[in-house]
XYZ file of N, CA and C in Angstrom:
516
model
N 0.761 -1.377 0.100
C 0.103 0.147 -0.202
C 0.576 1.589 -0.006
N 2.344 1.308 -0.029
C 3.011 2.588 0.057
C 2.921 3.177 -1.157
N 2.166 2.123 -2.383
C 1.755 3.070 -3.672
C 0.867 4.108 -3.608
N -0.220 4.053 -2.341
C -0.735 5.130 -2.006
C -0.269 6.528 -2.021
N 0.693 6.161 -0.963
C 1.405 7.168 -0.543
C 2.937 7.950 -1.482
N 3.139 7.189 -2.170
C 4.471 7.804 -3.598
C 3.969 7.726 -4.881
N 2.690 7.502 -5.360
C 2.159 7.471 -6.803
C 1.169 8.825 -6.952
N 1.037 9.416 -7.599
C 0.224 10.191 -8.175
C -0.939 9.252 -8.764
N -0.867 7.658 -9.386
C -1.947 7.195 -10.021
C -1.692 6.184 -9.729
N -2.142 5.550 -8.249
C -1.748 4.230 -7.370
C -2.609 3.342 -7.736
N -1.869 2.018 -8.032
C -3.131 1.044 -8.381
C -1.836 -0.376 -7.548
N -2.953 -1.328 -7.090
C -2.654 -2.519 -6.463
C -3.381 -3.559 -6.836
N -2.831 -4.689 -7.035
C -3.325 -5.868 -7.373
C -2.899 -7.019 -6.186
N -3.910 -7.171 -5.055
C -3.314 -8.679 -4.173
C -4.274 -9.792 -4.123
N -3.738 -10.172 -3.484
C -4.519 -11.591 -3.012
C -6.404 -10.990 -2.426
N -6.168 -10.351 -1.742
C -7.451 -9.557 -0.739
C -7.914 -8.310 -1.185
N -7.235 -7.432 -1.764
C -7.828 -6.418 -1.982
C -6.714 -5.942 -3.728
N -8.110 -4.802 -4.611
C -7.101 -4.203 -5.383
C -7.788 -2.874 -5.705
N -7.221 -1.631 -6.378
C -7.760 -0.618 -6.826
C -7.303 -0.019 -7.869
N -7.366 0.543 -8.132
C -6.886 1.320 -9.806
C -7.890 2.944 -9.942
N -7.254 3.689 -10.587
C -8.177 4.988 -11.108
C -9.065 5.602 -9.643
N -8.051 5.456 -8.812
C -8.207 6.369 -7.507
C -7.353 7.715 -7.247
N -8.004 8.522 -6.446
C -7.067 10.084 -5.859
C -7.033 9.885 -4.409
N -5.761 9.730 -4.047
C -5.435 9.532 -2.506
C -4.639 10.714 -2.480
N -5.510 11.762 -1.524
C -4.462 13.297 -1.375
C -4.945 13.503 0.465
N -4.207 14.243 0.917
C -3.263 14.578 0.694
C -1.725 13.523 0.537
N -0.718 13.617 0.467
C 0.235 12.830 0.307
C 1.323 13.378 1.400
N 1.606 12.090 2.215
C 2.276 12.592 3.478
C 3.231 13.495 3.447
N 4.324 14.100 4.265
C 5.259 15.078 3.838
C 6.523 14.375 3.727
N 6.593 13.000 4.813
C 7.752 12.340 4.707
C 7.784 11.782 3.322
N 9.486 11.915 2.787
C 9.530 10.818 1.647
C 9.963 9.492 2.161
N 9.992 8.768 1.570
C 9.308 8.132 0.438
C 7.851 8.388 0.825
N 7.715 7.779 2.007
C 6.196 7.512 2.411
C 6.644 7.702 3.794
N 5.247 8.132 4.784
C 5.661 7.988 6.351
C 6.249 6.661 6.497
N 6.730 6.885 7.631
C 7.307 5.531 8.365
C 6.324 4.456 8.871
N 6.632 3.367 8.489
C 5.460 2.228 8.893
C 6.315 1.591 10.078
N 5.305 1.783 11.256
C 5.725 0.863 12.740
C 5.237 -0.226 12.450
N 5.491 -1.275 12.915
C 5.034 -2.691 12.830
C 5.077 -3.020 14.074
N 4.131 -3.498 14.999
C 4.015 -3.531 16.295
C 3.677 -5.262 16.544
N 3.604 -5.583 17.547
C 4.018 -6.957 18.214
C 5.295 -7.765 18.387
N 5.046 -8.792 19.387
C 6.571 -8.983 20.063
C 6.562 -10.601 19.646
N 5.721 -11.310 19.147
C 5.923 -12.687 18.913
C 6.754 -12.863 17.394
N 7.377 -13.856 16.980
C 8.417 -14.008 16.080
C 7.659 -13.724 14.857
N 6.443 -14.122 14.419
C 6.269 -13.352 13.256
C 5.521 -12.090 13.077
N 5.454 -11.579 14.027
C 5.554 -10.046 13.998
C 6.775 -9.215 13.988
N 7.808 -9.921 14.944
C 8.567 -9.374 14.331
C 9.506 -9.501 13.041
N 9.345 -10.931 12.394
C 9.708 -10.881 10.996
C 9.140 -9.624 10.097
N 8.053 -9.775 10.334
C 7.125 -8.376 9.692
C 7.705 -7.405 9.978
N 8.128 -7.297 10.952
C 8.995 -5.631 11.099
C 10.382 -5.500 10.521
N 10.813 -6.866 10.554
C 12.204 -6.739 10.136
C 12.342 -6.949 8.475
N 10.991 -7.269 7.915
C 10.963 -7.466 6.580
C 10.462 -6.466 5.451
N 9.342 -5.892 6.680
C 8.781 -4.653 5.714
C 8.862 -3.091 6.782
N 9.196 -3.426 7.961
C 9.167 -1.952 8.688
C 10.054 -0.883 8.841
N 9.670 0.434 8.951
C 10.932 1.152 9.382
C 10.954 1.291 10.647
N 10.027 0.680 11.542
C 10.478 0.362 13.110
C 9.353 -0.539 13.531
N 10.251 -0.996 14.607
C 9.671 -2.174 15.805
C 8.704 -1.290 16.787
N 7.721 -1.624 17.156
C 6.894 -1.123 18.317
C 6.459 -2.551 19.289
N 7.225 -2.791 20.154
C 6.511 -3.674 20.739
C 5.966 -3.226 21.729
N 4.856 -3.913 22.460
C 4.373 -3.724 23.884
C 4.557 -4.461 24.952
N 5.627 -4.067 26.068
C 6.311 -5.201 26.766
C 5.682 -5.931 27.390
N 4.594 -5.588 27.876
C 3.990 -6.758 28.935
C 2.628 -7.767 28.403
N 3.126 -7.843 27.105
C 2.689 -9.174 26.685
C 3.155 -10.669 27.190
N 2.192 -11.069 27.918
C 2.561 -12.198 28.672
C 3.248 -13.329 27.971
N 2.949 -13.807 26.856
C 3.366 -14.677 26.050
C 4.814 -14.013 25.571
N 5.115 -12.944 25.513
C 6.032 -12.476 24.640
C 6.811 -11.252 25.609
N 6.899 -11.283 26.696
C 7.468 -10.253 28.201
C 8.928 -9.303 27.234
N 8.668 -8.474 27.675
C 10.072 -7.441 27.477
C 9.903 -6.145 28.475
N 10.173 -6.768 29.799
C 9.614 -6.210 30.900
C 11.464 -5.980 31.498
N 12.325 -6.293 31.003
C 13.342 -5.663 31.563
C 14.596 -5.676 30.471
N 15.415 -4.988 31.030
C 16.678 -4.911 29.790
C 17.166 -5.931 29.101
N 17.301 -6.872 29.457
C 17.779 -8.557 29.287
C 17.111 -8.967 27.926
N 15.665 -8.719 28.327
C 14.968 -9.587 27.500
C 14.369 -8.735 26.505
N 14.366 -7.561 26.419
C 14.376 -6.516 25.053
C 15.795 -6.487 24.319
N 17.028 -6.650 25.058
C 18.417 -6.831 24.282
C 17.917 -8.532 23.540
N 17.698 -9.038 23.928
C 17.640 -10.375 23.382
C 16.453 -10.411 22.082
N 15.569 -9.576 22.209
C 14.498 -9.364 21.490
C 14.939 -8.783 20.459
N 15.636 -7.620 20.390
C 15.790 -6.607 19.203
C 17.162 -7.527 18.719
N 18.184 -8.252 19.315
C 19.136 -9.175 18.834
C 18.398 -10.027 17.338
N 17.172 -10.594 18.166
C 16.369 -11.468 17.200
C 15.879 -10.930 16.036
N 15.584 -9.624 16.710
C 15.012 -8.421 15.069
C 15.821 -8.618 14.128
N 17.021 -7.960 14.693
C 18.264 -7.712 13.572
C 18.423 -8.891 13.211
N 18.640 -10.109 13.503
C 19.021 -11.404 12.809
C 18.079 -11.639 11.454
N 16.597 -11.285 11.743
C 15.617 -11.304 11.194
C 15.662 -10.379 9.949
N 15.996 -9.163 9.893
C 16.391 -8.245 9.213
C 17.662 -8.605 8.395
N 18.568 -9.173 8.833
C 19.798 -9.392 8.127
C 19.381 -10.839 6.854
N 18.564 -11.798 7.418
C 18.042 -12.737 6.943
C 17.129 -12.162 5.373
N 16.195 -10.687 5.574
C 15.596 -10.255 4.558
C 16.765 -9.382 3.570
N 18.068 -9.536 4.109
C 18.934 -8.670 3.462
C 18.901 -7.293 3.557
N 18.361 -6.959 4.529
C 18.417 -5.583 5.262
C 19.239 -5.452 6.517
N 19.653 -4.040 6.578
C 20.579 -3.495 7.266
C 19.915 -3.144 8.601
N 20.066 -3.954 9.692
C 19.606 -3.956 10.972
C 19.679 -2.724 11.568
N 20.674 -2.099 11.159
C 20.711 -0.859 11.990
C 19.860 0.647 11.294
N 19.209 -0.020 10.327
C 18.050 1.054 9.673
C 16.928 0.708 10.073
N 16.564 -0.055 11.009
C 15.209 0.083 11.982
C 15.483 0.742 12.857
N 14.359 1.317 13.365
C 14.143 2.261 14.409
C 13.403 0.716 15.555
N 13.641 1.449 16.612
C 12.810 0.773 17.679
C 12.244 1.550 18.708
N 10.528 2.057 18.538
C 10.121 2.167 19.674
C 9.445 1.490 20.534
N 9.016 1.911 21.959
C 8.800 0.726 23.032
C 7.524 1.586 23.940
N 6.700 0.727 23.978
C 5.487 1.694 25.107
C 5.167 0.806 26.591
N 5.878 1.667 27.340
C 5.816 0.936 28.775
C 4.746 1.499 29.328
N 3.520 0.755 29.070
C 2.032 1.554 30.002
C 2.123 1.346 31.337
N 3.202 1.030 32.142
C 3.013 0.655 33.404
C 3.707 1.468 34.336
N 4.430 2.198 33.821
C 5.361 3.201 34.195
C 4.988 3.434 35.532
N 5.603 3.603 36.760
C 4.971 3.820 38.023
C 6.414 4.626 38.876
N 6.457 5.752 38.889
C 7.207 6.369 39.529
C 7.120 6.635 41.287
N 5.999 5.808 41.915
C 5.865 6.120 42.994
C 6.470 4.494 44.254
N 6.854 3.516 43.007
C 7.049 2.473 43.811
C 7.854 1.415 42.581
N 8.809 0.471 42.852
C 9.265 -0.310 41.874
C 8.461 -1.584 42.340
N 8.059 -2.069 41.291
C 7.097 -3.118 41.016
C 8.062 -4.448 40.619
N 7.946 -5.485 41.513
C 8.587 -7.325 41.126
C 8.115 -7.484 40.408
N 9.082 -8.421 39.151
C 8.325 -9.432 38.284
C 8.471 -10.767 38.962
N 7.998 -11.628 38.581
C 8.031 -12.908 39.457
C 9.235 -13.820 40.090
N 10.153 -12.857 39.087
C 11.570 -13.973 39.104
C 12.252 -12.980 40.322
N 11.745 -11.642 40.903
C 11.966 -10.895 41.827
C 12.959 -9.939 41.251
N 13.158 -9.829 39.686
C 13.747 -8.413 39.123
C 12.762 -7.341 39.488
N 13.227 -6.449 39.010
C 12.621 -5.086 39.340
C 12.047 -4.651 37.785
N 10.705 -4.530 37.720
C 9.963 -4.114 36.476
C 10.600 -2.930 36.270
N 11.244 -2.770 34.782
C 11.565 -1.760 34.220
C 10.421 -0.369 33.996
N 11.184 0.958 34.577
C 10.367 1.897 34.394
C 9.498 2.162 35.650
N 9.749 1.521 36.832
C 9.299 1.274 38.000
C 10.260 1.620 38.899
N 9.781 2.390 40.005
C 10.988 2.716 40.762
C 11.101 4.171 41.354
N 12.420 4.354 41.724
C 13.125 5.777 42.096
C 13.065 6.582 40.557
N 13.771 7.765 40.500
C 14.143 8.558 39.359
C 14.978 8.025 38.755
N 16.123 7.769 39.795
C 17.321 7.140 39.533
C 17.200 5.624 38.622
N 16.598 4.818 39.034
C 15.939 3.761 38.321
C 15.239 3.710 37.339
N 14.352 4.903 37.301
C 13.800 4.883 35.955
C 14.362 5.688 34.897
N 15.376 6.695 35.417
C 16.086 7.468 34.478
C 17.871 6.182 33.991
N 18.094 5.495 34.770
C 18.646 4.078 34.386
C 18.277 3.560 33.326
N 16.984 2.876 33.362
C 15.893 2.211 32.400
C 15.764 2.982 31.031
N 15.683 4.245 31.153
C 15.975 4.916 29.721
C 16.942 4.799 29.320
N 17.786 5.175 29.861
C 19.527 5.057 29.333
C 19.776 3.677 29.054
N 19.447 2.557 29.650
C 20.318 1.460 28.920
C 18.904 1.097 27.803
N 17.707 1.222 27.558
C 16.727 1.160 26.376
C 17.614 1.702 25.147
N 17.733 2.993 25.858
C 18.579 4.083 24.255
C 19.540 3.280 24.301
N 20.503 2.815 24.643
C 21.910 2.239 24.427
C 21.312 0.795 23.405
N 20.332 0.384 23.784
C 19.885 -1.003 22.754
C 19.131 -0.736 22.035
N 19.113 0.536 21.607
C 18.586 1.023 20.168
C 17.176 1.658 20.288
N 16.615 1.411 21.173
C 15.083 2.334 21.463
C 15.528 3.625 21.252
N 14.582 4.627 20.025
C 15.002 5.788 20.044
C 13.124 6.577 20.664
N 12.242 5.934 20.776
C 10.941 6.462 21.181
C 10.585 5.499 22.055
N 9.916 6.456 23.345
C 9.509 5.553 24.671
C 8.180 6.390 24.669
N 7.246 5.613 25.337
C 5.951 5.910 25.570
C 5.817 5.621 26.723
N 5.370 6.452 27.532
C 5.212 5.855 29.205
C 3.620 6.348 29.715
N 3.379 5.335 30.230
C 1.709 5.594 30.544
C 1.717 6.205 31.659
N 1.150 7.827 31.766
C 1.106 8.707 32.426
C -0.121 8.711 33.155
N -1.133 8.113 32.456
C -2.474 8.107 32.494
C -2.716 7.660 34.374
N -3.446 8.629 34.833
C -4.019 8.552 36.475
C -5.755 8.607 36.441
N -6.197 8.290 37.529
C -7.673 8.246 37.281
C -8.493 10.066 37.016
N -7.997 10.720 37.460
C -8.258 12.358 37.184
C -6.717 13.124 36.390
N -7.655 14.119 35.604
C -6.375 14.500 34.398
C -5.564 15.346 35.793
N -6.197 16.259 36.836
C -4.963 17.295 37.529
C -4.063 15.646 37.842
N -4.346 14.284 38.432
C -2.990 13.686 38.388
C -2.498 13.067 37.385
N -3.166 13.211 36.575
C -1.920 12.594 35.198
C -0.687 13.913 35.219
N -1.528 14.899 34.568
C -0.626 15.998 34.660
C 0.411 16.565 35.709
N -0.038 16.006 36.911
C 1.336 15.632 38.082
C 2.378 15.295 38.321
N 1.558 13.569 37.270
C 2.744 12.417 37.049
C 3.630 13.055 35.973
N 3.210 13.781 35.075
C 4.233 14.220 33.762
C 5.134 15.280 34.453
N 4.334 16.112 35.425
C 5.409 17.271 35.847
C 6.187 16.318 36.529
N 5.832 15.378 37.379
C 7.167 15.075 38.150
C 8.161 14.220 37.363
N 7.869 13.610 35.972
C 8.830 13.148 35.593
C 9.728 14.151 34.993
N 8.853 15.159 34.196
C 9.831 16.245 33.624
C 10.780 16.783 34.647
N 10.640 17.010 35.948
C 11.344 17.649 36.625
C 12.026 16.930 37.461
N 11.953 15.961 37.646
C 12.914 14.791 38.489
C 13.442 13.478 37.734
N 12.984 13.020 36.912
C 13.201 11.750 35.682
C 14.318 12.757 34.685
N 13.864 13.213 33.562
C 14.344 13.709 32.758
C 15.517 14.378 33.024
N 16.033 15.128 34.031
C 17.283 15.924 33.933
C 18.163 14.854 34.362
N 18.068 13.483 34.842
C 18.917 12.488 34.994
C 18.925 11.793 33.661
N 18.739 12.064 32.846
C 18.483 11.340 31.373
C 19.526 12.091 30.252
N 20.140 12.800 30.506
C 20.672 14.156 29.842
C 21.382 13.381 28.654
N 20.919 13.661 27.949
C 21.897 13.235 26.788
C 20.898 12.042 25.853
N 19.672 11.793 26.433
C 19.044 10.452 25.894
C 18.090 10.954 25.444
N 17.116 10.179 24.681
C 16.005 10.718 24.074
C 14.988 11.044 24.473
């Protein structure tokens, strides 16, 4: 479907859909097309990201494929890079985004094996997680600041900005 974003007269014939003689506007500003993020943590999802994507976007709390520690993510990124090489792509050309919707600045949360869940705990621990994920190649990080009220959500965001971000100087 990249044809929609790059051609003035897009056409496509596939197994499940076809189109021609259509107008598709406006075109994305990014060239040659907007970046394609492929989500999912399973091996087939990672293969799709390696073969077709501009970025891999896992959500770390999938119970079947957890990515809740630095080591778990490091192993997964190595698999992703291996898949990219299998498809003849430069692994370093793939961006990695990460969604940690469990962010908790109030207390460290233990995993079943006793390790600390990343992005939980003290400002120093969370900043260390951010630096470690960046070192692995994560260039986009989404944290879950949402709280029961808008006021509490904004307070959490402000706390992150004032207490944690300064400890990540030079990172994403």
